[in-house]
Amino acid sequence: MTVWWRRSANEVDTLSWLTASLVTAWVPVLIVALGAGGVLLGEQGADAPGFQWAAVVLAALATGAIHFAARPTRRRFGTATAMVVAVLASSAVLVSGWGIARGGHGATAELVPELWWAPVAVALVVMSLSPFVPGRVFLPAGAMVAGASVLGAAFATEPLAAVSPGAEVVIAASSPLFALIGGTFLTRALIDEVQGWRSGIVDTIAVPPAREKAVSIVDRTTRGVLSADAMPFLRAIADGAPVDAATRARAAELAAELRTALIDREGSGWLGAVVATRAVHVTDPHRLADRVSLDQRAAILALIDGVFSDQTAGVYAARLELAPGGEGNVAVALTLDLELPEGRRTAVLAPYYLTAKSVVRDISWTNGRSLVVRFGVDGER
């Protein structure tokens, strides 16, 4: 089962121009222009224009639904939304075809099947839908629209009494079918390219030399506790300092500090080591951070690092919680305390949010006194 079948292009490559919801914002305008041109200039369905205007509204609503459901601040584009879009588009082409069948005989010009506006409009709907849903959703939705286009074309071409009505139907309904095929190949190619690029990413964390001194390793692991406190104490003893009860107590205290630092460093994993310099409280009792993939780690760290580094964000504390999710996945919640109005905090968070959205699942945020970002990651076993 391919990635394209399970995940949408929007999930895999959120930052691509193709998958931006703003790209679909102009499609309703184009659909209205197509419909208006077909009715006013092409006189399609001239004796019953109400059907055409109703079809224009339905097709425009379908692409409008895509635009609003695909906004970055919303959760994953759901199957139910995709089916609503498909039903609206199918209804549009059926209503248009039925209207032409009702009004075609009274029109001053016969319908030219390849110039019929409705199949072109619903083809735009299908193409607009393709980046936002996985293949298992896109194929049924696109097939529904293509099937409705065939039926609508049968309605629309009936008044023509063509010598080869089957050919007229194929010509009139070909646009949605081409959109289904084109959307499939285009999104698959995009996903394959991104997956191929990611497969070449390697962990660039510097590996200590094989012959690094044990003292250096301990000092680096304990973040300087050894060199700052323990080494001066040991040098003083080596230089002949008296060993009394206070010295023994200090030695026990330093040993406990080193042991605690080593245990904390080992127990916190990669996440604890990175957020140690930030005011971030990590709750991960099940050590789930170690199961997060490399690109997902990078997205989480970029989100934390970015908002803390932005002086205008006013972030003074954060809480990161990891818990077991369904089907072996990891549920992540990041709570940020921000001293910003909602509009400004959205502008600050958006770049990091979009980056995270490209590699995690079901990401969403909740505004309020504190901003909460929730998402799921695919745990590596």
Short mmCIF file of C-alpha atoms in Angstrom, two decimals:
data_model
loop_
_atom_site.label_atom_id
_atom_site.label_comp_id
_atom_site.label_asym_id
_atom_site.label_seq_id
_atom_site.Cartn_x
_atom_site.Cartn_y
_atom_site.Cartn_z
CA MET A 1 0.00 0.00 0.00
CA THR A 2 1.59 3.27 -1.15
CA VAL A 3 1.91 6.49 0.82
CA TRP A 4 -0.36 8.18 -1.74
CA TRP A 5 -3.16 5.77 -0.86
CA ARG A 6 -2.89 6.53 2.88
CA ARG A 7 -1.83 10.19 3.02
CA SER A 8 -2.68 13.29 1.03
CA ALA A 9 -0.17 15.51 -0.75
CA ASN A 10 -1.15 18.24 1.69
CA GLU A 11 0.02 16.12 4.62
CA VAL A 12 3.26 15.09 2.96
CA ASP A 13 4.25 18.49 1.56
CA THR A 14 2.24 21.22 3.26
CA LEU A 15 4.45 24.06 2.06
CA SER A 16 4.17 23.27 -1.65
CA TRP A 17 2.33 25.88 -3.72
CA LEU A 18 0.13 23.09 -5.09
CA THR A 19 -1.21 22.12 -1.69
CA ALA A 20 -1.84 25.63 -0.34
CA SER A 21 -5.51 26.29 0.32
CA LEU A 22 -5.14 29.76 -1.20
CA VAL A 23 -4.67 28.17 -4.61
CA THR A 24 -8.28 26.96 -4.49
CA ALA A 25 -9.64 30.37 -3.46
CA TRP A 26 -9.85 31.61 -7.06
CA VAL A 27 -11.55 28.49 -8.44
CA PRO A 28 -15.12 29.49 -7.40
CA VAL A 29 -14.65 32.76 -9.29
CA LEU A 30 -13.53 30.87 -12.39
CA ILE A 31 -16.50 28.51 -12.12
CA VAL A 32 -18.93 31.42 -11.89
CA ALA A 33 -17.28 32.97 -14.96
CA LEU A 34 -17.58 29.68 -16.87
CA GLY A 35 -21.22 29.25 -15.96
CA ALA A 36 -22.11 32.85 -16.75
CA GLY A 37 -20.34 32.59 -20.09
CA GLY A 38 -22.14 29.36 -20.95
CA VAL A 39 -25.57 30.81 -20.14
CA LEU A 40 -25.22 34.39 -21.32
CA LEU A 41 -22.89 33.97 -24.29
CA GLY A 42 -23.33 30.32 -25.27
CA GLU A 43 -27.08 30.26 -24.54
CA GLN A 44 -26.73 26.82 -22.95
CA GLY A 45 -30.10 25.82 -21.53
CA ALA A 46 -31.52 29.16 -22.63
CA ASP A 47 -35.17 28.17 -22.15
CA ALA A 48 -34.50 27.08 -18.55
CA PRO A 49 -31.56 29.18 -17.30
CA GLY A 50 -32.51 28.69 -13.66
CA PHE A 51 -31.06 25.17 -13.78
CA GLN A 52 -27.72 26.53 -15.00
CA TRP A 53 -27.52 29.19 -12.31
CA ALA A 54 -28.34 26.57 -9.67
CA ALA A 55 -25.55 24.38 -11.06
CA VAL A 56 -23.14 27.32 -10.93
CA VAL A 57 -23.94 27.84 -7.25
CA LEU A 58 -23.49 24.13 -6.44
CA ALA A 59 -20.12 23.90 -8.19
CA ALA A 60 -18.88 27.11 -6.59
CA LEU A 61 -19.99 25.85 -3.16
CA ALA A 62 -17.99 22.64 -3.74
CA THR A 63 -14.73 24.50 -4.32
CA GLY A 64 -15.55 26.95 -1.53
CA ALA A 65 -15.91 23.99 0.82
CA ILE A 66 -12.48 22.73 -0.29
CA HIS A 67 -10.89 26.10 0.40
CA PHE A 68 -12.33 26.49 3.89
CA ALA A 69 -11.74 22.86 4.91
CA ALA A 70 -8.11 22.99 3.73
CA ARG A 71 -7.10 26.08 5.70
CA PRO A 72 -3.87 25.55 7.72
CA THR A 73 -5.58 26.06 11.08
CA ARG A 74 -8.04 23.24 10.49
CA ARG A 75 -7.62 19.56 11.17
CA ARG A 76 -7.00 17.00 8.46
CA PHE A 77 -9.33 17.24 5.45
CA GLY A 78 -11.87 14.54 6.36
CA THR A 79 -13.54 11.87 4.25
CA ALA A 80 -16.98 13.30 5.06
CA THR A 81 -15.98 16.71 3.70
CA ALA A 82 -14.60 15.13 0.53
CA MET A 83 -17.88 13.26 0.00
CA VAL A 84 -19.85 16.49 0.48
CA VAL A 85 -17.68 18.13 -2.18
CA ALA A 86 -18.25 15.19 -4.54
CA VAL A 87 -22.02 15.28 -3.99
CA LEU A 88 -22.15 19.03 -4.65
CA ALA A 89 -20.10 18.69 -7.85
CA SER A 90 -22.15 15.71 -9.04
CA SER A 91 -25.37 17.57 -8.35
CA ALA A 92 -24.07 20.57 -10.30
CA VAL A 93 -23.37 18.63 -13.50
CA LEU A 94 -26.63 16.67 -13.23
CA VAL A 95 -28.70 19.82 -12.71
CA SER A 96 -26.97 21.52 -15.63
CA GLY A 97 -27.49 18.53 -17.93
CA TRP A 98 -31.13 18.21 -16.94
CA GLY A 99 -31.65 21.93 -17.50
CA ILE A 100 -30.19 21.71 -21.00
CA ALA A 101 -32.43 18.74 -21.74
CA ARG A 102 -35.41 20.84 -20.62
CA GLY A 103 -34.41 24.04 -22.42
CA GLY A 104 -32.18 22.95 -25.29
CA HIS A 105 -34.83 22.81 -28.00
CA GLY A 106 -35.82 26.43 -27.50
CA ALA A 107 -32.28 27.79 -27.55
CA THR A 108 -31.17 29.84 -30.49
CA ALA A 109 -28.01 27.74 -30.78
CA GLU A 110 -27.52 24.03 -30.21
CA LEU A 111 -25.19 22.82 -27.49
CA VAL A 112 -21.67 21.99 -28.60
CA PRO A 113 -20.74 19.10 -26.25
CA GLU A 114 -17.05 20.00 -25.96
CA LEU A 115 -18.00 23.58 -25.01
CA TRP A 116 -20.45 22.62 -22.28
CA TRP A 117 -19.37 24.55 -19.19
CA ALA A 118 -20.50 22.17 -16.42
CA PRO A 119 -18.04 19.26 -16.99
CA VAL A 120 -15.16 21.73 -17.11
CA ALA A 121 -16.34 23.31 -13.85
CA VAL A 122 -16.61 20.00 -11.98
CA ALA A 123 -13.23 18.96 -13.42
CA LEU A 124 -11.81 22.01 -11.64
CA VAL A 125 -13.50 20.79 -8.46
CA VAL A 126 -11.89 17.35 -8.82
CA MET A 127 -8.44 18.84 -9.44
CA SER A 128 -8.86 21.20 -6.49
CA LEU A 129 -9.73 18.26 -4.24
CA SER A 130 -6.77 16.07 -5.27
CA PRO A 131 -4.01 17.56 -3.04
CA PHE A 132 -6.07 17.48 0.16
CA VAL A 133 -7.26 13.86 0.42
CA PRO A 134 -5.47 10.49 0.19
CA GLY A 135 -5.96 8.25 -2.81
CA ARG A 136 -8.42 5.99 -1.01
CA VAL A 137 -10.75 9.01 -0.73
CA PHE A 138 -9.91 10.82 -3.96
CA LEU A 139 -10.58 7.91 -6.31
CA PRO A 140 -14.16 7.20 -5.09
CA ALA A 141 -14.98 10.92 -4.93
CA GLY A 142 -13.57 11.58 -8.39
CA ALA A 143 -15.28 8.48 -9.81
CA MET A 144 -18.60 9.73 -8.40
CA VAL A 145 -18.20 13.07 -10.17
CA ALA A 146 -17.09 11.39 -13.42
CA GLY A 147 -20.08 9.04 -13.31
CA ALA A 148 -22.46 11.93 -12.68
CA SER A 149 -20.88 13.76 -15.62
CA VAL A 150 -21.61 10.82 -17.91
CA LEU A 151 -25.24 10.80 -16.80
CA GLY A 152 -25.49 14.58 -17.09
CA ALA A 153 -23.97 14.41 -20.57
CA ALA A 154 -26.59 11.85 -21.55
CA PHE A 155 -29.26 14.34 -20.48
CA ALA A 156 -27.59 17.26 -22.24
CA THR A 157 -26.94 15.54 -25.57
CA GLU A 158 -30.37 13.90 -25.85
CA PRO A 159 -31.96 16.92 -27.60
CA LEU A 160 -29.25 16.95 -30.25
CA ALA A 161 -30.38 13.74 -31.95
CA ALA A 162 -26.75 13.10 -32.88
CA VAL A 163 -25.77 10.36 -35.28
CA SER A 164 -23.40 8.96 -32.64
CA PRO A 165 -24.85 9.94 -29.25
CA GLY A 166 -22.31 7.76 -27.43
CA ALA A 167 -19.46 9.81 -28.81
CA GLU A 168 -21.23 13.02 -27.82
CA VAL A 169 -21.56 11.74 -24.24
CA VAL A 170 -17.87 10.78 -24.09
CA ILE A 171 -16.80 14.17 -25.42
CA ALA A 172 -19.02 16.07 -22.99
CA ALA A 173 -17.98 14.02 -19.94
CA SER A 174 -14.26 13.65 -20.68
CA SER A 175 -13.07 16.65 -18.62
CA PRO A 176 -13.83 15.18 -15.14
CA LEU A 177 -12.26 11.88 -16.17
CA PHE A 178 -9.09 13.63 -17.31
CA ALA A 179 -9.09 15.59 -14.04
CA LEU A 180 -9.34 12.34 -12.07
CA ILE A 181 -6.44 10.79 -13.95
CA GLY A 182 -4.37 13.98 -13.87
CA GLY A 183 -4.97 14.60 -10.17
CA THR A 184 -3.97 11.02 -9.38
CA PHE A 185 -0.69 11.11 -11.29
CA LEU A 186 0.20 14.64 -10.19
CA THR A 187 -0.26 14.01 -6.46
CA ARG A 188 1.45 10.63 -6.66
CA ALA A 189 4.44 12.21 -8.37
CA LEU A 190 4.59 14.97 -5.75
CA ILE A 191 4.41 12.51 -2.85
CA ASP A 192 7.00 10.18 -4.39
CA GLU A 193 9.40 13.10 -4.92
CA VAL A 194 9.04 14.31 -1.33
CA GLN A 195 9.38 10.79 0.09
CA GLY A 196 12.48 10.23 -2.02
CA TRP A 197 13.97 13.48 -0.76
CA ARG A 198 13.24 12.57 2.85
CA SER A 199 14.77 9.12 2.49
CA GLY A 200 18.08 10.86 1.82
CA ILE A 201 17.99 12.81 5.09
CA VAL A 202 20.42 11.48 7.66
CA ASP A 203 20.99 12.26 11.29
CA THR A 204 23.60 15.02 11.33
CA ILE A 205 24.15 15.02 15.09
CA ALA A 206 27.89 15.05 15.66
CA VAL A 207 29.20 11.72 16.87
CA PRO A 208 31.99 12.01 19.43
CA PRO A 209 35.37 10.64 18.35
CA ALA A 210 35.88 6.98 19.14
CA ARG A 211 38.91 7.81 21.31
CA GLU A 212 37.30 10.69 23.21
CA LYS A 213 38.41 10.75 26.83
CA ALA A 214 35.97 9.37 29.38
CA VAL A 215 36.20 12.61 31.40
CA SER A 216 35.10 14.64 28.37
CA ILE A 217 32.18 12.32 27.73
CA VAL A 218 30.96 12.56 31.33
CA ASP A 219 31.40 16.33 31.37
CA ARG A 220 29.47 16.75 28.12
CA THR A 221 26.74 14.40 29.25
CA THR A 222 26.28 16.15 32.60
CA ARG A 223 26.36 19.60 30.92
CA GLY A 224 29.47 20.80 32.75
CA VAL A 225 28.77 19.55 36.27
CA LEU A 226 32.01 17.54 36.27
CA SER A 227 34.36 20.32 35.11
CA ALA A 228 32.65 23.10 37.06
CA ASP A 229 32.39 21.41 40.47
CA ALA A 230 33.94 17.97 40.68
CA MET A 231 37.27 18.57 38.94
CA PRO A 232 38.36 21.53 41.14
CA PHE A 233 37.46 19.48 44.21
CA LEU A 234 39.52 16.50 43.01
CA ARG A 235 42.48 18.73 42.13
CA ALA A 236 42.39 20.23 45.61
CA ILE A 237 42.54 16.75 47.13
CA ALA A 238 45.40 15.79 44.80
CA ASP A 239 47.30 18.93 45.82
CA GLY A 240 47.22 17.85 49.44
CA ALA A 241 44.06 19.37 50.89
CA PRO A 242 43.08 17.79 54.22
CA VAL A 243 40.45 15.05 54.06
CA ASP A 244 38.06 15.54 56.94
CA ALA A 245 34.35 15.03 57.60
CA ALA A 246 33.40 18.15 55.63
CA THR A 247 35.49 16.98 52.67
CA ARG A 248 33.82 13.57 52.75
CA ALA A 249 30.38 15.21 52.91
CA ARG A 250 31.24 17.42 49.93
CA ALA A 251 32.48 14.37 48.00
CA ALA A 252 29.22 12.55 48.67
CA GLU A 253 27.27 15.63 47.59
CA LEU A 254 29.20 15.92 44.32
CA ALA A 255 28.80 12.21 43.63
CA ALA A 256 25.04 12.50 44.10
CA GLU A 257 24.90 15.51 41.76
CA LEU A 258 26.84 13.68 39.05
CA ARG A 259 24.70 10.58 39.41
CA THR A 260 21.49 12.64 39.18
CA ALA A 261 22.77 14.50 36.12
CA LEU A 262 23.72 11.28 34.36
CA ILE A 263 20.40 9.59 35.16
CA ASP A 264 18.38 12.64 34.12
CA ARG A 265 20.29 12.93 30.85
CA GLU A 266 19.84 9.26 30.07
CA GLY A 267 16.18 9.25 31.08
CA SER A 268 15.17 12.34 29.17
CA GLY A 269 16.38 11.18 25.75
CA TRP A 270 16.95 13.51 22.80
CA LEU A 271 14.01 15.71 23.71
CA GLY A 272 15.10 16.42 27.26
CA ALA A 273 18.62 17.26 26.14
CA VAL A 274 17.42 19.83 23.63
CA VAL A 275 14.79 21.57 25.79
CA ALA A 276 17.06 21.68 28.82
CA THR A 277 17.95 25.31 28.04
CA ARG A 278 14.30 26.29 27.54
CA ALA A 279 11.46 26.79 30.00
CA VAL A 280 9.77 23.64 28.74
CA HIS A 281 8.32 20.99 31.02
CA VAL A 282 8.31 17.57 29.34
CA THR A 283 5.89 14.85 30.44
CA ASP A 284 6.88 11.55 28.83
CA PRO A 285 6.59 8.73 31.38
CA HIS A 286 6.56 6.02 28.70
CA ARG A 287 9.71 7.26 26.88
CA LEU A 288 7.68 7.78 23.70
CA ALA A 289 10.00 10.51 22.41
CA ASP A 290 12.49 7.85 21.38
CA ARG A 291 9.89 6.40 18.95
CA VAL A 292 9.39 9.66 17.04
CA SER A 293 10.91 9.66 13.55
CA LEU A 294 13.76 11.97 12.58
CA ASP A 295 11.75 14.42 10.46
CA GLN A 296 9.02 14.58 13.12
CA ARG A 297 11.65 15.32 15.78
CA ALA A 298 12.95 18.14 13.60
CA ALA A 299 9.45 19.62 13.25
CA ILE A 300 8.80 19.48 17.02
CA LEU A 301 12.15 21.04 17.83
CA ALA A 302 11.68 23.76 15.20
CA LEU A 303 8.31 24.59 16.72
CA ILE A 304 9.74 24.86 20.25
CA ASP A 305 12.95 26.59 19.22
CA GLY A 306 11.22 29.01 16.88
CA VAL A 307 8.62 30.37 19.26
CA PHE A 308 11.13 30.75 22.10
CA SER A 309 13.63 32.50 19.81
CA ASP A 310 11.08 35.04 18.55
CA GLN A 311 11.35 37.98 20.95
CA THR A 312 8.01 39.39 19.81
CA ALA A 313 6.15 36.19 20.68
CA GLY A 314 6.45 36.70 24.42
CA VAL A 315 6.67 32.96 25.16
CA TYR A 316 7.74 32.45 28.74
CA ALA A 317 6.78 28.82 29.41
CA ALA A 318 5.68 25.70 27.58
CA ARG A 319 4.53 22.20 28.42
CA LEU A 320 5.10 19.23 26.10
CA GLU A 321 3.17 16.04 26.80
CA LEU A 322 3.52 12.70 25.01
CA ALA A 323 1.04 9.87 25.53
CA PRO A 324 0.23 6.58 23.79
CA GLY A 325 -2.26 6.99 20.93
CA GLY A 326 -4.33 4.54 18.95
CA GLU A 327 -2.75 1.91 16.68
CA GLY A 328 0.70 2.32 18.24
CA ASN A 329 0.93 6.03 17.48
CA VAL A 330 2.09 8.85 19.77
CA ALA A 331 -0.21 11.71 20.77
CA VAL A 332 1.57 15.02 21.37
CA ALA A 333 0.24 18.17 23.05
CA LEU A 334 2.28 21.39 23.23
CA THR A 335 0.92 24.17 25.45
CA LEU A 336 2.42 27.65 25.05
CA ASP A 337 1.81 30.62 27.33
CA LEU A 338 1.75 33.63 24.99
CA GLU A 339 1.36 37.30 25.81
CA LEU A 340 -0.03 38.12 22.35
CA PRO A 341 -3.45 38.82 20.81
CA GLU A 342 -4.87 36.02 18.70
CA GLY A 343 -3.99 37.53 15.32
CA ARG A 344 -0.37 38.18 16.22
CA ARG A 345 0.13 34.77 17.82
CA THR A 346 -1.24 33.13 14.66
CA ALA A 347 1.30 35.01 12.54
CA VAL A 348 4.14 33.96 14.85
CA LEU A 349 3.15 30.31 15.02
CA ALA A 350 2.05 29.74 11.41
CA PRO A 351 5.47 28.97 9.80
CA TYR A 352 6.38 26.38 12.44
CA TYR A 353 2.83 25.01 12.47
CA LEU A 354 2.89 24.46 8.71
CA THR A 355 6.28 22.75 8.89
CA ALA A 356 5.02 20.41 11.60
CA LYS A 357 1.81 19.75 9.67
CA SER A 358 3.80 18.33 6.76
CA VAL A 359 5.16 15.44 8.85
CA VAL A 360 2.58 14.80 11.60
CA ARG A 361 -1.06 13.75 11.64
CA ASP A 362 -4.26 15.52 12.73
CA ILE A 363 -2.59 18.72 13.90
CA SER A 364 -4.81 21.45 15.35
CA TRP A 365 -4.52 24.37 17.70
CA THR A 366 -6.83 25.84 20.34
CA ASN A 367 -6.68 29.54 21.16
CA GLY A 368 -7.30 30.95 24.61
CA ARG A 369 -5.24 32.22 27.51
CA SER A 370 -2.78 29.51 26.56
CA LEU A 371 -2.31 28.19 23.04
CA VAL A 372 -2.50 24.39 22.76
CA VAL A 373 -1.16 22.53 19.71
CA ARG A 374 -2.15 18.87 19.45
CA PHE A 375 -1.04 16.31 16.87
CA GLY A 376 -0.13 12.67 16.41
CA VAL A 377 3.07 11.09 15.15
CA ASP A 378 3.73 7.62 13.78
CA GLY A 379 5.85 5.89 16.39
CA GLU A 380 8.85 3.94 15.15
CA ARG A 381 9.13 0.54 16.74
#
